Structures are given as C-alpha cells and as structure tokens.
Coordinates of C-alpha atoms in Angstrom, one line a residue:
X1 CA -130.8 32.9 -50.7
X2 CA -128.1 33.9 -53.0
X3 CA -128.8 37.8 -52.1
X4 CA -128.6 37.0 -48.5
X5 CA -125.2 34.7 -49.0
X6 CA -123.4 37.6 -51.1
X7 CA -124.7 40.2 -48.5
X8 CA -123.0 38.4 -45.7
X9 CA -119.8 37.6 -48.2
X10 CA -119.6 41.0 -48.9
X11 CA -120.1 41.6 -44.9
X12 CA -117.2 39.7 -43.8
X13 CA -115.1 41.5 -46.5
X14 CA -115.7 44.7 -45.3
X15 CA -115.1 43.6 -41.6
X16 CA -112.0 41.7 -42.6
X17 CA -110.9 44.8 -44.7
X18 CA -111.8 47.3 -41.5
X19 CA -109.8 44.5 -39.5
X20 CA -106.5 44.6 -41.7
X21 CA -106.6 48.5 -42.7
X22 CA -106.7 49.4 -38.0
X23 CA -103.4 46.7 -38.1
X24 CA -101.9 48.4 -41.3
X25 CA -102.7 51.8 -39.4
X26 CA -101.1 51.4 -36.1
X27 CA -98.9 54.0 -35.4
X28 CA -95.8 52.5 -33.0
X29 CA -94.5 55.7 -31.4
X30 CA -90.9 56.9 -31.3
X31 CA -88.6 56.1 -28.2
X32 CA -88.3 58.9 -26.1
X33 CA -84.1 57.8 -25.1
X34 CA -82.5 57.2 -21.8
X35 CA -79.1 57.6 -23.1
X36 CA -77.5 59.7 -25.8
X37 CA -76.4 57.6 -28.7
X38 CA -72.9 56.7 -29.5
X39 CA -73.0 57.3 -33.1
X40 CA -73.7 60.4 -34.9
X41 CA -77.4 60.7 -35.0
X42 CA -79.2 63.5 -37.0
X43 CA -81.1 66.3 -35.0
X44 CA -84.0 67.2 -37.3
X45 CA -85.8 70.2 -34.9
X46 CA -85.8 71.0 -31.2
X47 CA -89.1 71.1 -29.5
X48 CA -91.3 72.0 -26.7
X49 CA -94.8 71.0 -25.2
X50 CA -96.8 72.9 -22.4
X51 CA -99.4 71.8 -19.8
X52 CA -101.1 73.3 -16.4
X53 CA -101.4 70.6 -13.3
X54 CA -101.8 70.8 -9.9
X55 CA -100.0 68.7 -8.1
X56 CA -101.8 65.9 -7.6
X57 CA -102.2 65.5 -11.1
X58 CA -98.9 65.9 -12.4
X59 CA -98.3 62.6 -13.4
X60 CA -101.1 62.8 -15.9
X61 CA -100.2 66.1 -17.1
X62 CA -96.7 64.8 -17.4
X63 CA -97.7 61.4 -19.5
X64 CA -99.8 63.7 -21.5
X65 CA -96.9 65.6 -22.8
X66 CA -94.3 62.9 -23.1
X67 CA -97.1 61.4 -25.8
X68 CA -97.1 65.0 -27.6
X69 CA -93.7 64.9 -28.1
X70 CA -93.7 61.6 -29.6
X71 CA -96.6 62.1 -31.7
X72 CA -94.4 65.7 -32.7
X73 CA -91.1 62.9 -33.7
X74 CA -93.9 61.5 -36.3
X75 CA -94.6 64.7 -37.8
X76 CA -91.6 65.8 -38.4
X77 CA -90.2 62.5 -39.7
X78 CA -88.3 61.6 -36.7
X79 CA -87.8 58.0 -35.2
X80 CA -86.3 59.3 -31.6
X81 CA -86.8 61.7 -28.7
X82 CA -83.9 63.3 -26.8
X83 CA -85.6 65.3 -23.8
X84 CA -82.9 68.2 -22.7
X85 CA -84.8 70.5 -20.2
X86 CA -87.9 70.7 -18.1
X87 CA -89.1 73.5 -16.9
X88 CA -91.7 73.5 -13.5
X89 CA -92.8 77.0 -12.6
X90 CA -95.9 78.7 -10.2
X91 CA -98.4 80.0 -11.7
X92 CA -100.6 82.2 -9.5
X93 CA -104.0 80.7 -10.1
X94 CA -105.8 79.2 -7.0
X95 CA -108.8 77.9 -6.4
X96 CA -110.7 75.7 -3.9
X97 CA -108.0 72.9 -5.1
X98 CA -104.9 75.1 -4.8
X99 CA -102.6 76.2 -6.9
X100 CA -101.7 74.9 -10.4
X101 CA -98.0 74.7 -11.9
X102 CA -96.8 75.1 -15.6
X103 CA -94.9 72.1 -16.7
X104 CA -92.7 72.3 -19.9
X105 CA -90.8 70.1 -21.7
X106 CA -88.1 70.4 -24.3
X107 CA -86.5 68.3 -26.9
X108 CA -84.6 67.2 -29.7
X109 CA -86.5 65.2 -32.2
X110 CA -83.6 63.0 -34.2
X111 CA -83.1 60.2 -36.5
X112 CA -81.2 57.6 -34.8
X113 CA -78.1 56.0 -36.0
X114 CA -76.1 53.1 -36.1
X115 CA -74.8 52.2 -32.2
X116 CA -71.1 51.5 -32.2
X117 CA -70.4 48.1 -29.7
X118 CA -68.0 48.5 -27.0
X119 CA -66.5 45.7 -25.9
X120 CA -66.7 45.3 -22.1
X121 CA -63.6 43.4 -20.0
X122 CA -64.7 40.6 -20.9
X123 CA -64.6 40.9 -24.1
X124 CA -68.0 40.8 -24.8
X125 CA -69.9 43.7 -26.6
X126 CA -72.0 46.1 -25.3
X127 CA -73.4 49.6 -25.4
X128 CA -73.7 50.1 -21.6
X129 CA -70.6 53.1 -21.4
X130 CA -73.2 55.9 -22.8
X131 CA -74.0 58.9 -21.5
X132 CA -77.3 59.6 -19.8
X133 CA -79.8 62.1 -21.5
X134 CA -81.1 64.8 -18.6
X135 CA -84.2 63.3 -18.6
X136 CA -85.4 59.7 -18.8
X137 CA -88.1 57.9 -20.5
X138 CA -90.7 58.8 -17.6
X139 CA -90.0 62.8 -18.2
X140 CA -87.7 62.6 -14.3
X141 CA -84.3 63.6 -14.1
X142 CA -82.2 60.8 -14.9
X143 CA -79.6 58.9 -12.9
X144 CA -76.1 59.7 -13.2
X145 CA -75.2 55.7 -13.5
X146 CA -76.8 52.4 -14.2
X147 CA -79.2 52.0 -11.6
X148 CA -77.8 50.4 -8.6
X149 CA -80.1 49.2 -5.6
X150 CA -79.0 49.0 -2.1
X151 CA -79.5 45.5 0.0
X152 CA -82.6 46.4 2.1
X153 CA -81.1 43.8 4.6
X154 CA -78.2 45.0 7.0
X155 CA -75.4 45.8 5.3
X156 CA -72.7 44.1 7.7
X157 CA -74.7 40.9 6.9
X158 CA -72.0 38.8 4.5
X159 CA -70.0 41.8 4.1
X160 CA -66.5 40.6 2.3
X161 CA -63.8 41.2 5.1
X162 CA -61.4 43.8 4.1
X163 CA -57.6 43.6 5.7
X164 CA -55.5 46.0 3.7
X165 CA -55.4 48.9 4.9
X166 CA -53.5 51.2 2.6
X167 CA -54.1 54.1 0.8
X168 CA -51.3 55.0 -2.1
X169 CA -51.1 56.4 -5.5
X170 CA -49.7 53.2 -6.4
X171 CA -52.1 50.7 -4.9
X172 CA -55.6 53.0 -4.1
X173 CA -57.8 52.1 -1.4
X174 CA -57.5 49.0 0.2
X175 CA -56.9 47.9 -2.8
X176 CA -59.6 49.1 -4.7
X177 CA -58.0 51.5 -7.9
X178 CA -59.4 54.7 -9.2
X179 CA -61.2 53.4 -13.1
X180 CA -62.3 50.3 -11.2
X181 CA -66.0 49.3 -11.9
X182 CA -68.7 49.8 -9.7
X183 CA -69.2 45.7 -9.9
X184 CA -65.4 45.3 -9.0
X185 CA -65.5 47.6 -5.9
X186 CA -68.5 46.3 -4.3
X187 CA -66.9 42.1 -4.9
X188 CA -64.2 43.3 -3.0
X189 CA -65.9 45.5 -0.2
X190 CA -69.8 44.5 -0.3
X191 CA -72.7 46.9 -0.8
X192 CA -72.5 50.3 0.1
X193 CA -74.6 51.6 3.3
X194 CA -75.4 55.3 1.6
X195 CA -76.2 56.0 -1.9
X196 CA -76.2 59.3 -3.3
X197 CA -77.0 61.1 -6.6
X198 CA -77.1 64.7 -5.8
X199 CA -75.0 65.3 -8.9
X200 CA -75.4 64.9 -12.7
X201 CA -73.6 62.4 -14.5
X202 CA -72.0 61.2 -11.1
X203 CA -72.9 58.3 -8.7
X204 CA -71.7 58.7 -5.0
X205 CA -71.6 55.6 -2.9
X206 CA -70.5 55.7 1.4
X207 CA -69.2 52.7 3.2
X208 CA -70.1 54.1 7.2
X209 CA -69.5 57.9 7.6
X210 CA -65.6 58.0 6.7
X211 CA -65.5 56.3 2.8
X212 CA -67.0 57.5 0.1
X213 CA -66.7 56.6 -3.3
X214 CA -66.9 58.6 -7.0
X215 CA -68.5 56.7 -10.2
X216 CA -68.3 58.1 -13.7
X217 CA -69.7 56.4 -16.6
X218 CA -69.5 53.1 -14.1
X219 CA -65.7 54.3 -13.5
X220 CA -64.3 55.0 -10.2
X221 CA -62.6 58.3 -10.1
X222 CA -62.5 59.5 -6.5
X223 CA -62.0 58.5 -3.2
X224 CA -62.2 60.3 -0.2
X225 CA -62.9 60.3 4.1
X226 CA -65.2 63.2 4.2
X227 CA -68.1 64.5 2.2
X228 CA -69.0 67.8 1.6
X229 CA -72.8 67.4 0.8
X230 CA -74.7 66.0 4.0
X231 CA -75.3 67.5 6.8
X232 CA -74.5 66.9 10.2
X233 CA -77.6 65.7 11.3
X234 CA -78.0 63.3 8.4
X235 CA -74.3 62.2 8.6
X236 CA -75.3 60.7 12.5
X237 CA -77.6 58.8 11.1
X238 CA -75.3 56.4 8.9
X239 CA -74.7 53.4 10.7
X240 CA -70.9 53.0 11.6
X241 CA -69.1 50.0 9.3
X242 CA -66.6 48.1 11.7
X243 CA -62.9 48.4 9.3
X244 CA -64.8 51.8 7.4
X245 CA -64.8 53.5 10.5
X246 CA -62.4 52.4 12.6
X247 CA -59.8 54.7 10.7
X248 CA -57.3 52.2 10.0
X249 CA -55.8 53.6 7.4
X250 CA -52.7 54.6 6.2
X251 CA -50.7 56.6 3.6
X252 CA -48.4 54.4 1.6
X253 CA -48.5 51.9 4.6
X254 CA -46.8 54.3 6.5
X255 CA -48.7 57.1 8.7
X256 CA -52.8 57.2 9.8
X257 CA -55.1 59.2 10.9
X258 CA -53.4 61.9 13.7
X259 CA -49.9 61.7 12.8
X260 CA -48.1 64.7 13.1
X261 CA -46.7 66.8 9.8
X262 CA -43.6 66.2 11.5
X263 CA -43.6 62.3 11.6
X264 CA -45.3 62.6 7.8
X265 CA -42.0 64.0 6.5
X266 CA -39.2 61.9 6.8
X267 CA -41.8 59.2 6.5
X268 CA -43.0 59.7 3.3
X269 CA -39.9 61.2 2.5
X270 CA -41.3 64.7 1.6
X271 CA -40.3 68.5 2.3
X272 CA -43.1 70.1 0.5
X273 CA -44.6 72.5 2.2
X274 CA -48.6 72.7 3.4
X275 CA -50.3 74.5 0.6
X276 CA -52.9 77.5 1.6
X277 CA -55.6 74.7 2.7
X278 CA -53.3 72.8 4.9
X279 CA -52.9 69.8 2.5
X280 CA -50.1 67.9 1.4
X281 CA -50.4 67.1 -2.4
X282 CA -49.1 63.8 -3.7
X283 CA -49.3 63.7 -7.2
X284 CA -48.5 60.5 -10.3
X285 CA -48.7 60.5 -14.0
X286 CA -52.6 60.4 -14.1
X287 CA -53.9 60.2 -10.0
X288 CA -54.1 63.0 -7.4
X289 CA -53.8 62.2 -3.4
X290 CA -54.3 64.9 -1.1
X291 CA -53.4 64.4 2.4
X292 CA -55.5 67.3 4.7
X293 CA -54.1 68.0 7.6
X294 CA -56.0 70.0 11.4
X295 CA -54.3 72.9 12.9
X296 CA -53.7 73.6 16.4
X297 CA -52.1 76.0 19.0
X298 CA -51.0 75.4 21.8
X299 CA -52.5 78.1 24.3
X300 CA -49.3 78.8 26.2
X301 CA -46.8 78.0 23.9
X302 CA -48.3 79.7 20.9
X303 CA -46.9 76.5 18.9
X304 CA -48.7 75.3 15.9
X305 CA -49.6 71.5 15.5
X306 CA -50.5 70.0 12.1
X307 CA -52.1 66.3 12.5
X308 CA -53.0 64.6 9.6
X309 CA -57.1 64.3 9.5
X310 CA -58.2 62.8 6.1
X311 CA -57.9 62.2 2.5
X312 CA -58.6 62.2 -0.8
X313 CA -58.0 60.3 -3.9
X314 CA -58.6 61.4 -7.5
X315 CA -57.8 60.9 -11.3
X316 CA -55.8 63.8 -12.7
X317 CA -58.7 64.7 -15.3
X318 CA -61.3 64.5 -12.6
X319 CA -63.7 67.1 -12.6
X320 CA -66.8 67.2 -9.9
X321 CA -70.1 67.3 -11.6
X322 CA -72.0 69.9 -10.7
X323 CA -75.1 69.6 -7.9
X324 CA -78.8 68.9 -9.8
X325 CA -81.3 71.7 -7.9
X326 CA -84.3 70.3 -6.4
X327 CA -86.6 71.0 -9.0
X328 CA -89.4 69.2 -7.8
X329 CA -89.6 70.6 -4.1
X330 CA -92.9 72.0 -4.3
X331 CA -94.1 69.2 -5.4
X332 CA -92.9 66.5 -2.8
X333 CA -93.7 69.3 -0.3
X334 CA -97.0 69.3 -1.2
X335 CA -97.7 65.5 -1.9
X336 CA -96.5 65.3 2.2
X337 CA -99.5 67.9 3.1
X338 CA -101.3 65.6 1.4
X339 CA -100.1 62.4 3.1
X340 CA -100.7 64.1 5.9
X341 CA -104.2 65.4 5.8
X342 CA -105.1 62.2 5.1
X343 CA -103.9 61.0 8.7
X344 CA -105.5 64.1 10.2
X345 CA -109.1 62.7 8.5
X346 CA -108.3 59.1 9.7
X347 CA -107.2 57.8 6.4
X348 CA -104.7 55.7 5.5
X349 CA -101.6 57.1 3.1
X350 CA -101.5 55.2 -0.5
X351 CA -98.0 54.5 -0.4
X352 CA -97.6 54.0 -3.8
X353 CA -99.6 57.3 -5.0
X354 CA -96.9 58.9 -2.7
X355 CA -93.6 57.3 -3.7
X356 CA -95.0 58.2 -7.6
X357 CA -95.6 61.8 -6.7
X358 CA -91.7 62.1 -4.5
X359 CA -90.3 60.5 -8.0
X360 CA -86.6 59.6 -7.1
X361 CA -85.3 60.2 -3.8
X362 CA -82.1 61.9 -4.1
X363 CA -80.0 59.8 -1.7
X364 CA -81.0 56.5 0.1
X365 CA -79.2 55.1 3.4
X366 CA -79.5 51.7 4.4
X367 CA -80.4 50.7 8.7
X368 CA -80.6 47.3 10.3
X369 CA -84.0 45.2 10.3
X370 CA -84.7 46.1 6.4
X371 CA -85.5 50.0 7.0
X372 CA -83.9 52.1 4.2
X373 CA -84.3 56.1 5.0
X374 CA -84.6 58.4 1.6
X375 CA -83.9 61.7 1.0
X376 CA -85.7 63.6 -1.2
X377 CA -84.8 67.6 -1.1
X378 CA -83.3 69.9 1.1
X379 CA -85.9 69.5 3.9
X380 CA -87.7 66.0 3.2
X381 CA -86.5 62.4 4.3
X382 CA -88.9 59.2 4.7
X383 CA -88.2 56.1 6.6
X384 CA -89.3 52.8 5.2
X385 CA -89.7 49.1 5.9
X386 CA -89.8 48.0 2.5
X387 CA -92.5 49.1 1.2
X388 CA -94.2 50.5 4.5
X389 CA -94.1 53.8 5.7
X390 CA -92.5 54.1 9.0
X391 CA -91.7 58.1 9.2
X392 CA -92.1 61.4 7.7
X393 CA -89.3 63.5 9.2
X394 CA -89.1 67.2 7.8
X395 CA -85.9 68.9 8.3
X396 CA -84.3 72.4 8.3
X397 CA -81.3 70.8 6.7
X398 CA -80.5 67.6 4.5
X399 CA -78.2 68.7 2.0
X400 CA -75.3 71.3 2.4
X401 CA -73.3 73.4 -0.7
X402 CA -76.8 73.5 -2.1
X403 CA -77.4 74.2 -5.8
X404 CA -77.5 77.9 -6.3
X405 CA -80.4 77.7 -8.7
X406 CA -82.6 76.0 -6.1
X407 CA -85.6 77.9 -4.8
X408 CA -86.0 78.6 -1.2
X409 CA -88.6 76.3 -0.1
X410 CA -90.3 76.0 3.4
X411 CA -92.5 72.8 4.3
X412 CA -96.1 72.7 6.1
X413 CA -97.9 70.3 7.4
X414 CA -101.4 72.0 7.9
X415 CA -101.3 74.9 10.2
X416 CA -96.9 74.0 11.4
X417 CA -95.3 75.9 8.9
X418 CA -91.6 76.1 9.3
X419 CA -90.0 79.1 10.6
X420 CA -93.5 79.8 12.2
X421 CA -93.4 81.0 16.3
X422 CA -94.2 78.5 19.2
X423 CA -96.8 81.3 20.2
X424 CA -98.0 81.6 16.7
X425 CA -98.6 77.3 16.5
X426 CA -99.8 77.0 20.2
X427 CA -103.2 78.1 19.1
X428 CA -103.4 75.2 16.8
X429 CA -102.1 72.7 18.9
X430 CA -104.8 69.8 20.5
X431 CA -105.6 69.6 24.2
X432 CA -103.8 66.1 23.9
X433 CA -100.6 67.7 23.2
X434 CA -97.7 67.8 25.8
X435 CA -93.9 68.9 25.5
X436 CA -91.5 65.5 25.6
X437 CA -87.6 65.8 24.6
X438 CA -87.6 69.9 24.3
X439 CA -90.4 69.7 21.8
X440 CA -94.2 69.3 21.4
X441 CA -95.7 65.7 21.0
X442 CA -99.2 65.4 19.2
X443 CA -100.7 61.7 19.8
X444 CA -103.3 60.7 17.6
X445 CA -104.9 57.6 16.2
X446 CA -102.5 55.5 13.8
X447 CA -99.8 58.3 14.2
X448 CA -97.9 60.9 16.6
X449 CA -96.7 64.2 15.3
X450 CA -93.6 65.5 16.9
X451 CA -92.8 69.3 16.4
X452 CA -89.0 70.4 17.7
X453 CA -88.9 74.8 18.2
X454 CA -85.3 76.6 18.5
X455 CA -85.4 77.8 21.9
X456 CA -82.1 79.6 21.2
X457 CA -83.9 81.9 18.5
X458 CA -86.6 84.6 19.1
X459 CA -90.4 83.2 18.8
X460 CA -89.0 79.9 19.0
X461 CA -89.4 79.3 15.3
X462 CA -90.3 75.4 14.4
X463 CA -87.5 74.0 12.6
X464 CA -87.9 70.0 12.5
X465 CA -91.2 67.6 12.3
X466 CA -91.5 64.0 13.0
X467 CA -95.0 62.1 11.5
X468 CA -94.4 58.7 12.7
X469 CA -97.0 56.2 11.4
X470 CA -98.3 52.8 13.5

C-alpha cells in the first residue's frame, strides 16, 4: 500500500512538474510592428526569409514566414520586427497545378524603446501620429493612414449640409483648412463617397467627382477639383454629390468656375501673368492655391480665351507621395480565374477565400442600396452588397500615371484573354451566346458573362469583361 501511494505521489509530481516546466517554457513571440516607433529603438540585424507557393496557397506560405521571422527576433535577442520589403517574383516551374511564385520577405529585427506620448487636441495623450512600417502585421502593404471605413449606406443619407462656398488661402475649402483632421473634415462635410490609397504614406478621400481631399499622418494637406489617378471610365461611375458637384465655388468669394482671366484680374486684384501650365499661382506664408485655367481660340478671330476650370490647394512643404505598384497583380488575377472556374463547374464562389486572396482593394467607392465597388489593380474591380458578390468587372484601364515599376499584366478568364481577336475567342464561345450592347453575352446558370471587343482596332481585340453573379 505504501509502494503503490508513493508511486502515485511521485506520479503526480512528475505530471505537475511536466505541467509547470511546458508553462515556464512558452515562448510568447515578438510583434512584428504596424508603425515605426517614435523613440530611438536599436536595430540589432536585418533579415530575410524565403518560400515557394502557388497562388492559392499564399496565405499559408505567407503566415509561414511571418512566424520565421519572429522565431529569427528570438535568436538574435530581439523583442520586435520591422518588415521593410517584400519581394513576389515568377518562377518558371509548372505543373498540373500551375505555376508557383517566390515570396520573400525582409526585415529589421530591433529592440524596442520607450514610446514618447503626444498629446492629441484634446489634450489627451496618445501615440496615434506615427509613421506606418511598409508592411503590416499580416505581411500586406500597409495603409497610408488610420484605417477609415466608408458608410456602406448611401452617402447623401444625413449628409451635414454645406453652404459656404469659398475657396481662399485664408479660409480653405468651405471652410475646411489645410492640417485639419480627417475626423474634423468629415463632421463638417459627412463621409466621403471614394476612398483611395494608391499612394504610400497618403490617404485620398472624393466627395462626387469634383473634390478630393489629401491626408498625411491624419493631416489634411491638399485640396483639389480634379484627380490625376482614375480613369475616365471609373471617374463616371462616382455618384454625383448635390453642393460637390454643382461647382459652386469660388476663389476668395469672388470668381467660379468659367470666369474669364479677364474678369479674374481686377477681381482678385492680380497682374501676374499665366505661368507655362496656364495657372495662376496664389501663394501665403505656408499654403499654395493654384487657379488652372482652359484655353480657347476663337476660329475666325484667332483670339485666345482663358476661362478659369479648377483648383488646387496645398501646404507649402507638400510633397505628393509616390504611387505603390501593384505588386500583387498576378495574384488577384489569378484568384478571379479561379472564382471563375468555379462558376463555369456550377460552383458557388467562397467569398471570403476570395476577398483573403485580393488582400486590400486599392480604392473603394461607395453606390446607393449598400453596394460598395473596389478596385484592386490596374484591370480588376468587384461590385459588392455587403458581403455578397454582385460583379466581377475586368478592365483595360482603372488607374492612370501608373507606377513605373509595375509589371504589365493582362487578365484571363479561361479561354478570354485580353487583347485576344473576336475570331480568335469565337471558337470558344457557347451556342447560347448572342451579341447585346456591341458585345458578346454568355448566359449561364447563376451567372452571365459579358465580353466587350474594340471594333475600332484590328482583330477586334477583347478589352473589358463583365461576370455578373445571381
């Protein structure tokens, strides 16, 4: 009896010991950051980890490595992880899956320091006003700002009414000043329709098609009636804002939209000439205002006309941020094959699998009855009803002054490849399939396929697709 009682003692012992030594043990990794520090932190050795995934598992190739590099912060005595670059290249390796790509990630492995409080305008301290690392937590390109999330509801609904209309050095948009907050500009004109962050370090916010709004570090720092960055096509989709679009402003109170150069002068009491860009140049202590002005001539007269067009508004030290490149285009290309095969085989698309493998859409605009449109890349916009899919839409153009460094990419859905001849895709097209609004319309069950061709260009190359799902 005693033998059996000190066998079990000894038993539990072991098991409690086992128990205590696993809780002793475990490791807590270090924080990969989502913001640079704001305090002088220690870099102790910059990094890199390397993996092989095709693109359906590149999410698990990606988690893979973000672990490596923590478990790298341990070795080397590290307690944080700054990820700098990432690296997604072809490698030409097929097989009955498809290709495979080379992910790479690298980083600086630090010793964090003391955070420094910043007192916000109310007085109350916070470390919100940092600087975003180039790559988040999750290994994706990080956003320029704090996240801000568009209304899905329609954004004239409760919409503060806006009166003033006048644009000034003195008094900024409506009322609205350049190093506002982003919190101070949407109290006083509502949520934004368009939301864009094509560029690093920089959020980009449009109230209908003719405002559009710089952030910095949650600082507004330009203002202006155009936008250089979307094209055309996507630009028509906006819905119009009643006061954004009406084009009620006007400089210093004084002159709108149209007035003649020769009205602007003695108005604004100026005698500056139009520099080589046809602008008039205002300029303060610390802000910019640049009035742009159309030419004309008149066809019999000869006579030039100058009529004042648009506007822009920035801080003195303003400089743009440059445009990220679409580094995951291949990628979200091939995640929409995907999504579309599985239509083709009379499955239904995992919504969620999809929006994981598209990571962040580059630019979201906001349409009546809850539907939000997203745009991912240079071709690739997807129309959604809160968390349905409505439509796939594949495009020759999205984005204009596109990033030099991005790669030429062309999109497919099975055998419609863009830039491919009307007799080339005739042969695959169903016996179902009949032209409807200068393109070819592919019914099918739970979906319809629309395919648009340039008739203006030899072979009629396909330039546009349509998937929209029922």
């Amino acid at each position: 009896m005693h033998v059996f009682l000190k066998i079990v003692t000894f038993s539990c012992f072991l098991l409690f010991s086992l128990f205590a030594f696993s809780a002793v043990e475990e490791v807590v990794l270090p924080p990969i950051l989502d913001y640079y520090p704001n305090c002088e932190y220690q870099i102790i050795k910059e990094t890199s980890v390397i993996g092989m995934a095709k693109a359906q598992q590149m999410a698990k190739t990606t988690k893979r490595l973000l672990n490596q590099l923590q478990q790298k912060a341990i070795d080397a005595g590290a307690n944080g992880v700054i990820i700098i670059d990432k690296k997604i290249e072809d490698i030409n390796v097929l097989d009955e899956k498809g290709g495979q790509q080379q992910i790479r990630f690298f980083a600086k492995l630090i010793v964090q320091c003391q955070q420094k409080k910043v007192a916000d305008e109310m007085g109350t301290p916070n470390v919100i006003h940092q600087r975003f690392t180039a790559y988040n937590h999750d290994g994706v390109k990080a956003k320029s700002m704090m996240t801000f999330k568009l209304t899905s509801a329609d954004s004239r609904v409760g919409r503060p009414e806006v009166i003033n209309t006048e644009v000034s050095l003195a008094n900024g948009l409506y009322g609205v000043k350049l190093g506002d907050s982003y919190q101070q500009v949407i109290k006083k004109f509502g949520e934004p329709n368009v939301q864009l962050t094509l560029l690093a370090d920089e959020l980009i916010i449009g109230y209908g098609r003719h405002h559009w709004l710089h952030f910095q570090l949650d600082k507004l720092v330009k203002v202006q009636s155009t936008l250089p960055y979307l094209s055309a096509s996507i630009l028509n989709k906006i819905p119009l804002l009643d006061f954004f679009d009406a084009n009620a402003w006007k400089i210093n109170n004084k002159v709108g939209r149209k007035a003649l150069l020769k009205d602007v002068y003695p108005a604004l009491a100026l005698d500056k000439p139009l520099n080589e860009k046809n602008q008039l140049v205002l300029n303060s202590q610390d802000k910019v205002l640049t009035l742009n002005f159309i030419a004309s001539k008149n066809s019999h007269t000869n006579e030039k006309k100058y009529t004042l067009g648009g506007f822009s508004m920035e801080q003195s030290n303003y400089k743009e941020s440059r445009m990220l490149p679409f580094d995951d285009q291949v990628i979200q290309n091939e995640a929409i094959t995907q999504a579309y095969l599985a239509l083709v085989s009379n499955k239904e698309i995992n919504v969620n699998n999809l929006a994981e493998q598209l990571g962040e859409a580059k630019g979201r605009i906001v349409l009546p009855r809850g539907i939000t449109i997203n745009l991912y890349n240079q071709h690739l916009m997807l129309k959604v009803n809160t968390t349905e899919l409505v439509e796939i839409h594949l495009l020759e153009e999205v984005f204009i002054n596109d990033n030099a460094n991005s790669k030429a990419t062309i999109w497919a859905l099975g055998d419609f490849i863009q830039g491919g001849s009307f007799e080339q895709l005739q042969k695959s097209f169903p016996d179902d399939a009949y032209e409807s609004n200068y393109g070819i319309e592919i019914p099918s069950v739970g979906y319809s396929l629309f395919l648009l061709f340039d008739d203006y260009n030899k072979g009629k190359p396909l330039y546009e697709a349509v998937i929209s799902i029922y």
